PDB file of N, CA and C in Angstrom:
ATOM      1  N   MET A  18       0.803  -1.236   0.108  1.00 61.00           N
ATOM      2  CA  MET A  18       0.000  -0.001  -0.069  1.00 61.00           C
ATOM      3  C   MET A  18       0.897   1.218  -0.043  1.00 61.00           C
ATOM      4  N   LEU A  19       1.928   1.282   0.829  1.00 56.00           N
ATOM      5  CA  LEU A  19       2.820   2.432   0.937  1.00 56.00           C
ATOM      6  C   LEU A  19       3.528   2.637  -0.451  1.00 56.00           C
ATOM      7  N   LYS A  20       4.000   1.574  -0.951  1.00 63.00           N
ATOM      8  CA  LYS A  20       4.707   1.574  -2.278  1.00 63.00           C
ATOM      9  C   LYS A  20       3.840   2.218  -3.449  1.00 63.00           C
ATOM     10  N   CYS A  21       2.551   1.895  -3.423  1.00 56.00           N
ATOM     11  CA  CYS A  21       1.722   2.358  -4.397  1.00 56.00           C
ATOM     12  C   CYS A  21       1.452   3.843  -4.165  1.00 56.00           C
ATOM     13  N   THR A  22       1.300   4.331  -2.974  1.00 60.00           N
ATOM     14  CA  THR A  22       1.077   5.741  -2.593  1.00 60.00           C
ATOM     15  C   THR A  22       2.291   6.461  -2.986  1.00 60.00           C
ATOM     16  N   VAL A  23       3.400   5.985  -2.740  1.00 48.00           N
ATOM     17  CA  VAL A  23       4.722   6.712  -3.013  1.00 48.00           C
ATOM     18  C   VAL A  23       4.835   6.855  -4.654  1.00 48.00           C
ATOM     19  N   ALA A  24       4.474   5.745  -5.238  1.00 51.00           N
ATOM     20  CA  ALA A  24       4.553   5.660  -6.752  1.00 51.00           C
ATOM     21  C   ALA A  24       3.676   6.755  -7.337  1.00 51.00           C
ATOM     22  N   VAL A  25       2.441   6.773  -6.754  1.00 50.00           N
ATOM     23  CA  VAL A  25       1.457   7.839  -7.377  1.00 50.00           C
ATOM     24  C   VAL A  25       1.983   9.235  -7.081  1.00 50.00           C
ATOM     25  N   ILE A  26       2.563   9.559  -5.967  1.00 62.00           N
ATOM     26  CA  ILE A  26       3.083  10.822  -5.626  1.00 62.00           C
ATOM     27  C   ILE A  26       4.260  11.209  -6.635  1.00 62.00           C
ATOM     28  N   VAL A  27       5.196  10.153  -6.717  1.00 53.00           N
ATOM     29  CA  VAL A  27       6.234  10.458  -7.652  1.00 53.00           C
ATOM     30  C   VAL A  27       5.911  10.759  -9.169  1.00 53.00           C
ATOM     31  N   PHE A  28       4.818  10.025  -9.504  1.00 57.00           N
ATOM     32  CA  PHE A  28       4.270  10.184 -10.817  1.00 57.00           C
ATOM     33  C   PHE A  28       3.613  11.548 -11.041  1.00 57.00           C
ATOM     34  N   ALA A  29       2.898  11.961 -10.048  1.00 58.00           N
ATOM     35  CA  ALA A  29       2.183  13.266 -10.083  1.00 58.00           C
ATOM     36  C   ALA A  29       3.156  14.373 -10.077  1.00 58.00           C
ATOM     37  N   LEU A  30       4.248  14.259  -9.330  1.00 58.00           N
ATOM     38  CA  LEU A  30       5.314  15.320  -9.280  1.00 58.00           C
ATOM     39  C   LEU A  30       6.091  15.403 -10.527  1.00 58.00           C
ATOM     40  N   ALA A  31       6.294  14.172 -11.165  1.00 62.00           N
ATOM     41  CA  ALA A  31       7.076  14.088 -12.481  1.00 62.00           C
ATOM     42  C   ALA A  31       6.069  14.840 -13.549  1.00 62.00           C
ATOM     43  N   SER A  32       4.858  14.568 -13.439  1.00 59.00           N
ATOM     44  CA  SER A  32       3.988  15.119 -14.441  1.00 59.00           C
ATOM     45  C   SER A  32       3.852  16.677 -14.352  1.00 59.00           C
ATOM     46  N   ALA A  33       3.902  17.087 -13.108  1.00 53.00           N
ATOM     47  CA  ALA A  33       3.689  18.562 -12.940  1.00 53.00           C
ATOM     48  C   ALA A  33       5.030  19.311 -13.265  1.00 53.00           C
ATOM     49  N   MET A  34       6.144  18.818 -13.265  1.00 50.00           N
ATOM     50  CA  MET A  34       7.387  19.490 -13.363  1.00 50.00           C
ATOM     51  C   MET A  34       7.433  20.203 -14.706  1.00 50.00           C
ATOM     52  N   PRO A  35       7.046  19.549 -15.941  1.00 50.00           N
ATOM     53  CA  PRO A  35       7.110  20.342 -17.148  1.00 50.00           C
ATOM     54  C   PRO A  35       6.259  21.503 -17.152  1.00 50.00           C
ATOM     55  N   ALA A  36       5.061  21.494 -16.571  1.00 49.00           N
ATOM     56  CA  ALA A  36       4.255  22.678 -16.481  1.00 49.00           C
ATOM     57  C   ALA A  36       4.919  23.783 -15.606  1.00 49.00           C
ATOM     58  N   PHE A  37       5.607  23.507 -14.653  1.00 45.00           N
ATOM     59  CA  PHE A  37       6.200  24.521 -13.779  1.00 45.00           C
ATOM     60  C   PHE A  37       7.340  25.055 -14.593  1.00 45.00           C
ATOM     61  N   ALA A  38       8.146  24.225 -15.145  1.00 45.00           N
ATOM     62  CA  ALA A  38       9.294  24.615 -15.994  1.00 45.00           C
ATOM     63  C   ALA A  38       8.854  25.556 -17.110  1.00 45.00           C
ATOM     64  N   GLN A  39       7.741  25.289 -17.790  1.00 48.00           N
ATOM     65  CA  GLN A  39       7.186  26.119 -18.888  1.00 48.00           C
ATOM     66  C   GLN A  39       7.022  27.454 -18.495  1.00 48.00           C
ATOM     67  N   ASN A  40       6.262  27.592 -17.258  1.00 47.00           N
ATOM     68  CA  ASN A  40       5.905  28.953 -16.863  1.00 47.00           C
ATOM     69  C   ASN A  40       7.134  29.764 -16.304  1.00 47.00           C
ATOM     70  N   THR A  41       8.045  29.167 -15.828  1.00 46.00           N
ATOM     71  CA  THR A  41       9.329  29.780 -15.403  1.00 46.00           C
ATOM     72  C   THR A  41      10.025  30.341 -16.521  1.00 46.00           C
ATOM     73  N   MET A  42       9.956  29.580 -17.742  1.00 55.00           N
ATOM     74  CA  MET A  42      10.802  30.021 -18.795  1.00 55.00           C
ATOM     75  C   MET A  42      10.058  31.150 -19.631  1.00 55.00           C
ATOM     76  N   MET A  43       8.904  31.397 -19.395  1.00 69.00           N
ATOM     77  CA  MET A  43       8.157  32.408 -20.218  1.00 69.00           C
ATOM     78  C   MET A  43       8.644  33.813 -19.640  1.00 69.00           C
ATOM     79  N   LYS A  44       9.394  34.526 -20.595  1.00 85.00           N
ATOM     80  CA  LYS A  44       9.854  35.859 -20.278  1.00 85.00           C
ATOM     81  C   LYS A  44       9.353  36.777 -21.294  1.00 85.00           C
ATOM     82  N   CYS A  45       9.275  38.129 -20.778  1.00 89.00           N
ATOM     83  CA  CYS A  45       8.818  39.127 -21.766  1.00 89.00           C
ATOM     84  C   CYS A  45      10.028  39.934 -22.177  1.00 89.00           C
ATOM     85  N   ASP A  46      10.748  39.365 -23.199  1.00 91.00           N
ATOM     86  CA  ASP A  46      11.895  40.076 -23.719  1.00 91.00           C
ATOM     87  C   ASP A  46      11.904  39.884 -25.238  1.00 91.00           C
ATOM     88  N   ASP A  47      12.805  40.505 -25.903  1.00 90.00           N
ATOM     89  CA  ASP A  47      12.791  40.498 -27.432  1.00 90.00           C
ATOM     90  C   ASP A  47      13.159  39.043 -27.857  1.00 90.00           C
ATOM     91  N   ALA A  48      13.896  38.253 -27.162  1.00 92.00           N
ATOM     92  CA  ALA A  48      14.200  36.944 -27.620  1.00 92.00           C
ATOM     93  C   ALA A  48      12.959  36.133 -27.601  1.00 92.00           C
ATOM     94  N   SER A  49      12.211  36.171 -26.539  1.00 90.00           N
ATOM     95  CA  SER A  49      10.973  35.346 -26.495  1.00 90.00           C
ATOM     96  C   SER A  49       9.986  35.918 -27.440  1.00 90.00           C
ATOM     97  N   MET A  50       9.951  37.138 -27.767  1.00 91.00           N
ATOM     98  CA  MET A  50       8.990  37.699 -28.664  1.00 91.00           C
ATOM     99  C   MET A  50       9.348  37.122 -30.161  1.00 91.00           C
ATOM    100  N   MET A  51      10.551  37.164 -30.426  1.00 92.00           N
ATOM    101  CA  MET A  51      11.049  36.722 -31.739  1.00 92.00           C
ATOM    102  C   MET A  51      10.846  35.168 -31.856  1.00 92.00           C
ATOM    103  N   LYS A  52      10.947  34.324 -30.798  1.00 91.00           N
ATOM    104  CA  LYS A  52      10.667  32.949 -30.829  1.00 91.00           C
ATOM    105  C   LYS A  52       9.286  32.702 -31.102  1.00 91.00           C
ATOM    106  N   MET A  53       8.464  33.551 -30.442  1.00 90.00           N
ATOM    107  CA  MET A  53       6.900  33.357 -30.558  1.00 90.00           C
ATOM    108  C   MET A  53       6.603  33.693 -32.037  1.00 90.00           C
ATOM    109  N   GLN A  54       7.121  34.789 -32.489  1.00 90.00           N
ATOM    110  CA  GLN A  54       6.759  35.161 -33.853  1.00 90.00           C
ATOM    111  C   GLN A  54       7.304  34.242 -34.904  1.00 90.00           C
ATOM    112  N   SER A  55       8.456  33.577 -34.720  1.00 91.00           N
ATOM    113  CA  SER A  55       8.740  32.552 -35.700  1.00 91.00           C
ATOM    114  C   SER A  55       7.905  31.329 -35.564  1.00 91.00           C
ATOM    115  N   ASP A  56       7.497  31.039 -34.416  1.00 89.00           N
ATOM    116  CA  ASP A  56       6.523  29.883 -34.225  1.00 89.00           C
ATOM    117  C   ASP A  56       5.199  30.159 -34.868  1.00 89.00           C
ATOM    118  N   MET A  57       4.612  31.424 -34.901  1.00 88.00           N
ATOM    119  CA  MET A  57       3.567  31.818 -35.548  1.00 88.00           C
ATOM    120  C   MET A  57       3.690  31.797 -37.037  1.00 88.00           C
ATOM    121  N   ASP A  58       4.821  32.290 -37.498  1.00 88.00           N
ATOM    122  CA  ASP A  58       5.132  32.233 -38.879  1.00 88.00           C
ATOM    123  C   ASP A  58       5.134  30.811 -39.485  1.00 88.00           C
ATOM    124  N   ALA A  59       5.515  29.911 -38.632  1.00 89.00           N
ATOM    125  CA  ALA A  59       5.524  28.516 -39.098  1.00 89.00           C
ATOM    126  C   ALA A  59       4.156  27.804 -39.229  1.00 89.00           C
ATOM    127  N   MET A  60       3.122  28.499 -38.749  1.00 86.00           N
ATOM    128  CA  MET A  60       1.766  28.023 -38.856  1.00 86.00           C
ATOM    129  C   MET A  60       1.237  28.414 -40.120  1.00 86.00           C
ATOM    130  N   THR A  61       1.528  27.468 -41.154  1.00 87.00           N
ATOM    131  CA  THR A  61       1.025  27.737 -42.503  1.00 87.00           C
ATOM    132  C   THR A  61      -0.124  27.022 -42.981  1.00 87.00           C
ATOM    133  N   ASP A  62      -0.652  26.057 -42.096  1.00 87.00           N
ATOM    134  CA  ASP A  62      -1.841  25.346 -42.292  1.00 87.00           C
ATOM    135  C   ASP A  62      -3.077  26.236 -42.412  1.00 87.00           C
ATOM    136  N   PRO A  63      -3.861  26.247 -43.462  1.00 87.00           N
ATOM    137  CA  PRO A  63      -5.133  27.060 -43.506  1.00 87.00           C
ATOM    138  C   PRO A  63      -6.092  26.767 -42.403  1.00 87.00           C
ATOM    139  N   ALA A  64      -6.089  25.499 -41.938  1.00 85.00           N
ATOM    140  CA  ALA A  64      -6.878  25.109 -40.799  1.00 85.00           C
ATOM    141  C   ALA A  64      -6.513  25.835 -39.546  1.00 85.00           C
ATOM    142  N   MET A  65      -5.319  26.364 -39.390  1.00 86.00           N
ATOM    143  CA  MET A  65      -4.927  27.084 -38.203  1.00 86.00           C
ATOM    144  C   MET A  65      -4.891  28.586 -38.262  1.00 86.00           C
ATOM    145  N   LYS A  66      -5.627  29.025 -39.416  1.00 88.00           N
ATOM    146  CA  LYS A  66      -5.731  30.438 -39.583  1.00 88.00           C
ATOM    147  C   LYS A  66      -6.282  31.205 -38.425  1.00 88.00           C
ATOM    148  N   GLU A  67      -7.315  30.723 -37.816  1.00 90.00           N
ATOM    149  CA  GLU A  67      -8.124  31.302 -36.628  1.00 90.00           C
ATOM    150  C   GLU A  67      -7.169  31.363 -35.427  1.00 90.00           C
ATOM    151  N   LYS A  68      -6.477  30.281 -35.187  1.00 89.00           N
ATOM    152  CA  LYS A  68      -5.467  30.172 -34.016  1.00 89.00           C
ATOM    153  C   LYS A  68      -4.369  31.151 -34.223  1.00 89.00           C
ATOM    154  N   LYS A  69      -3.869  31.215 -35.464  1.00 90.00           N
ATOM    155  CA  LYS A  69      -2.801  32.150 -35.847  1.00 90.00           C
ATOM    156  C   LYS A  69      -3.256  33.629 -35.637  1.00 90.00           C
ATOM    157  N   GLU A  70      -4.335  33.947 -36.094  1.00 92.00           N
ATOM    158  CA  GLU A  70      -4.939  35.334 -35.914  1.00 92.00           C
ATOM    159  C   GLU A  70      -5.181  35.764 -34.505  1.00 92.00           C
ATOM    160  N   MET A  71      -5.604  34.840 -33.618  1.00 92.00           N
ATOM    161  CA  MET A  71      -5.762  35.002 -32.214  1.00 92.00           C
ATOM    162  C   MET A  71      -4.459  35.107 -31.576  1.00 92.00           C
ATOM    163  N   ALA A  72      -3.515  34.294 -31.873  1.00 92.00           N
ATOM    164  CA  ALA A  72      -2.123  34.529 -31.361  1.00 92.00           C
ATOM    165  C   ALA A  72      -1.492  35.753 -31.715  1.00 92.00           C
ATOM    166  N   SER A  73      -1.714  36.195 -32.940  1.00 92.00           N
ATOM    167  CA  SER A  73      -1.199  37.414 -33.412  1.00 92.00           C
ATOM    168  C   SER A  73      -1.612  38.698 -32.699  1.00 92.00           C
ATOM    169  N   LYS A  74      -2.964  38.635 -32.433  1.00 94.00           N
ATOM    170  CA  LYS A  74      -3.629  39.666 -31.493  1.00 94.00           C
ATOM    171  C   LYS A  74      -2.998  39.743 -30.144  1.00 94.00           C
ATOM    172  N   GLU A  75      -2.807  38.536 -29.579  1.00 93.00           N
ATOM    173  CA  GLU A  75      -2.297  38.544 -28.131  1.00 93.00           C
ATOM    174  C   GLU A  75      -0.807  39.003 -28.272  1.00 93.00           C
ATOM    175  N   MET A  76       0.014  38.585 -29.269  1.00 93.00           N
ATOM    176  CA  MET A  76       1.475  39.198 -29.285  1.00 93.00           C
ATOM    177  C   MET A  76       1.474  40.695 -29.522  1.00 93.00           C
ATOM    178  N   LYS A  77       0.562  41.145 -30.207  1.00 95.00           N
ATOM    179  CA  LYS A  77       0.563  42.681 -30.449  1.00 95.00           C
ATOM    180  C   LYS A  77       0.347  43.232 -29.065  1.00 95.00           C
ATOM    181  N   MET A  78      -0.648  42.609 -28.342  1.00 95.00           N
ATOM    182  CA  MET A  78      -1.003  43.281 -27.023  1.00 95.00           C
ATOM    183  C   MET A  78       0.240  42.995 -25.952  1.00 95.00           C
ATOM    184  N   ALA A  79       0.991  41.944 -26.231  1.00 94.00           N
ATOM    185  CA  ALA A  79       2.085  41.678 -25.479  1.00 94.00           C
ATOM    186  C   ALA A  79       3.282  42.712 -25.678  1.00 94.00           C
ATOM    187  N   LYS A  80       3.518  43.041 -27.089  1.00 93.00           N
ATOM    188  CA  LYS A  80       4.479  43.894 -27.430  1.00 93.00           C
ATOM    189  C   LYS A  80       4.172  45.381 -26.916  1.00 93.00           C
ATOM    190  N   ASP A  81       2.784  45.583 -26.934  1.00 95.00           N
ATOM    191  CA  ASP A  81       2.389  46.935 -26.346  1.00 95.00           C
ATOM    192  C   ASP A  81       2.639  47.017 -24.989  1.00 95.00           C
ATOM    193  N   SER A  82       2.357  45.878 -24.173  1.00 94.00           N
ATOM    194  CA  SER A  82       2.556  45.952 -22.725  1.00 94.00           C
ATOM    195  C   SER A  82       4.108  46.015 -22.473  1.00 94.00           C
ATOM    196  N   MET A  83       4.899  45.324 -23.255  1.00 93.00           N
ATOM    197  CA  MET A  83       6.369  45.400 -22.963  1.00 93.00           C
ATOM    198  C   MET A  83       6.894  46.791 -23.090  1.00 93.00           C
ATOM    199  N   LYS A  84       6.353  47.544 -24.261  1.00 94.00           N
ATOM    200  CA  LYS A  84       6.719  48.947 -24.408  1.00 94.00           C
ATOM    201  C   LYS A  84       6.286  49.814 -23.211  1.00 94.00           C
ATOM    202  N   ALA A  85       5.313  49.490 -22.727  1.00 95.00           N
ATOM    203  CA  ALA A  85       4.685  50.266 -21.576  1.00 95.00           C
ATOM    204  C   ALA A  85       5.230  49.843 -20.154  1.00 95.00           C
ATOM    205  N   LYS A  86       6.219  48.859 -20.221  1.00 93.00           N
ATOM    206  CA  LYS A  86       6.942  48.323 -19.045  1.00 93.00           C
ATOM    207  C   LYS A  86       5.905  47.693 -18.133  1.00 93.00           C
ATOM    208  N   LYS A  87       4.862  47.116 -18.674  1.00 94.00           N
ATOM    209  CA  LYS A  87       3.820  46.317 -17.868  1.00 94.00           C
ATOM    210  C   LYS A  87       4.155  44.797 -18.211  1.00 94.00           C
ATOM    211  N   MET A  88       5.209  44.304 -17.358  1.00 93.00           N
ATOM    212  CA  MET A  88       5.699  42.942 -17.599  1.00 93.00           C
ATOM    213  C   MET A  88       4.754  41.886 -17.171  1.00 93.00           C
ATOM    214  N   ASP A  89       3.887  42.088 -16.235  1.00 93.00           N
ATOM    215  CA  ASP A  89       2.899  41.076 -15.786  1.00 93.00           C
ATOM    216  C   ASP A  89       1.875  40.865 -17.002  1.00 93.00           C
ATOM    217  N   ASP A  90       1.403  42.024 -17.539  1.00 94.00           N
ATOM    218  CA  ASP A  90       0.456  41.952 -18.638  1.00 94.00           C
ATOM    219  C   ASP A  90       1.141  41.413 -19.914  1.00 94.00           C
ATOM    220  N   CYS A  91       2.390  41.723 -20.122  1.00 94.00           N
ATOM    221  CA  CYS A  91       3.074  41.089 -21.244  1.00 94.00           C
ATOM    222  C   CYS A  91       3.165  39.593 -21.176  1.00 94.00           C
ATOM    223  N   LYS A  92       3.548  39.103 -20.108  1.00 93.00           N
ATOM    224  CA  LYS A  92       3.635  37.609 -19.906  1.00 93.00           C
ATOM    225  C   LYS A  92       2.318  37.033 -19.926  1.00 93.00           C
ATOM    226  N   MET A  93       1.164  37.609 -19.385  1.00 94.00           N
ATOM    227  CA  MET A  93      -0.066  37.029 -19.575  1.00 94.00           C
ATOM    228  C   MET A  93      -0.554  36.955 -21.083  1.00 94.00           C
ATOM    229  N   HIS A  94      -0.230  37.982 -21.890  1.00 94.00           N
ATOM    230  CA  HIS A  94      -0.673  38.008 -23.270  1.00 94.00           C
ATOM    231  C   HIS A  94       0.245  36.999 -24.007  1.00 94.00           C
ATOM    232  N   MET A  95       1.527  36.888 -23.684  1.00 93.00           N
ATOM    233  CA  MET A  95       2.382  35.921 -24.306  1.00 93.00           C
ATOM    234  C   MET A  95       1.759  34.391 -24.012  1.00 93.00           C
ATOM    235  N   GLU A  96       1.465  34.162 -22.772  1.00 93.00           N
ATOM    236  CA  GLU A  96       0.886  32.987 -22.488  1.00 93.00           C
ATOM    237  C   GLU A  96      -0.528  32.599 -23.213  1.00 93.00           C
ATOM    238  N   ASN A  97      -1.289  33.718 -23.343  1.00 92.00           N
ATOM    239  CA  ASN A  97      -2.496  33.512 -24.093  1.00 92.00           C
ATOM    240  C   ASN A  97      -2.256  33.153 -25.602  1.00 92.00           C
ATOM    241  N   ALA A  98      -1.063  33.823 -26.022  1.00 92.00           N
ATOM    242  CA  ALA A  98      -0.854  33.561 -27.433  1.00 92.00           C
ATOM    243  C   ALA A  98      -0.310  32.069 -27.599  1.00 92.00           C
ATOM    244  N   MET A  99       0.407  31.716 -26.661  1.00 91.00           N
ATOM    245  CA  MET A  99       0.855  30.113 -26.705  1.00 91.00           C
ATOM    246  C   MET A  99      -0.312  29.208 -26.603  1.00 91.00           C
ATOM    247  N   LYS A 100      -1.376  29.615 -25.718  1.00 91.00           N
ATOM    248  CA  LYS A 100      -2.491  28.850 -25.562  1.00 91.00           C
ATOM    249  C   LYS A 100      -3.277  28.810 -26.948  1.00 91.00           C
ATOM    250  N   SER A 101      -3.377  30.002 -27.565  1.00 87.00           N
ATOM    251  CA  SER A 101      -4.069  30.128 -28.886  1.00 87.00           C
ATOM    252  C   SER A 101      -3.435  29.084 -29.979  1.00 87.00           C
ATOM    253  N   MET A 102      -2.115  29.026 -29.844  1.00 86.00           N
ATOM    254  CA  MET A 102      -1.311  28.268 -30.867  1.00 86.00           C
ATOM    255  C   MET A 102      -1.403  26.801 -30.479  1.00 86.00           C
ATOM    256  N   GLY A 103      -1.828  26.555 -29.277  1.00 82.00           N
ATOM    257  CA  GLY A 103      -1.981  25.152 -28.900  1.00 82.00           C
ATOM    258  C   GLY A 103      -0.729  24.638 -28.164  1.00 82.00           C
ATOM    259  N   LYS A 104       0.205  25.482 -27.759  1.00 74.00           N
ATOM    260  CA  LYS A 104       1.465  25.078 -27.276  1.00 74.00           C
ATOM    261  C   LYS A 104       1.445  24.815 -25.675  1.00 74.00           C
ATOM    262  N   MET A 105       0.325  25.150 -25.157  1.00 64.00           N
ATOM    263  CA  MET A 105       0.183  24.989 -23.652  1.00 64.00           C
ATOM    264  C   MET A 105      -1.121  24.093 -23.396  1.00 64.00           C
TER     265      MET A 105
END
């Protein structure tokens, strides 16, 4: 019984680590903006047009927030853009 419980806890922690790592890697800087832009440019499938448009709108808001030095808003918009692209 104890082994099973420990195994479940280890599995849950291992599953959660990539999500935490992804959130800490999200930065509001020029390099991250360029990476996101190149990811959006790679979306050439016509079926992804709506996702790409939504991600583009979020990235524009992220860029505007970065210029205004509102880093929390910038990160939020970048995360929304990633979600729109299906990366999160």
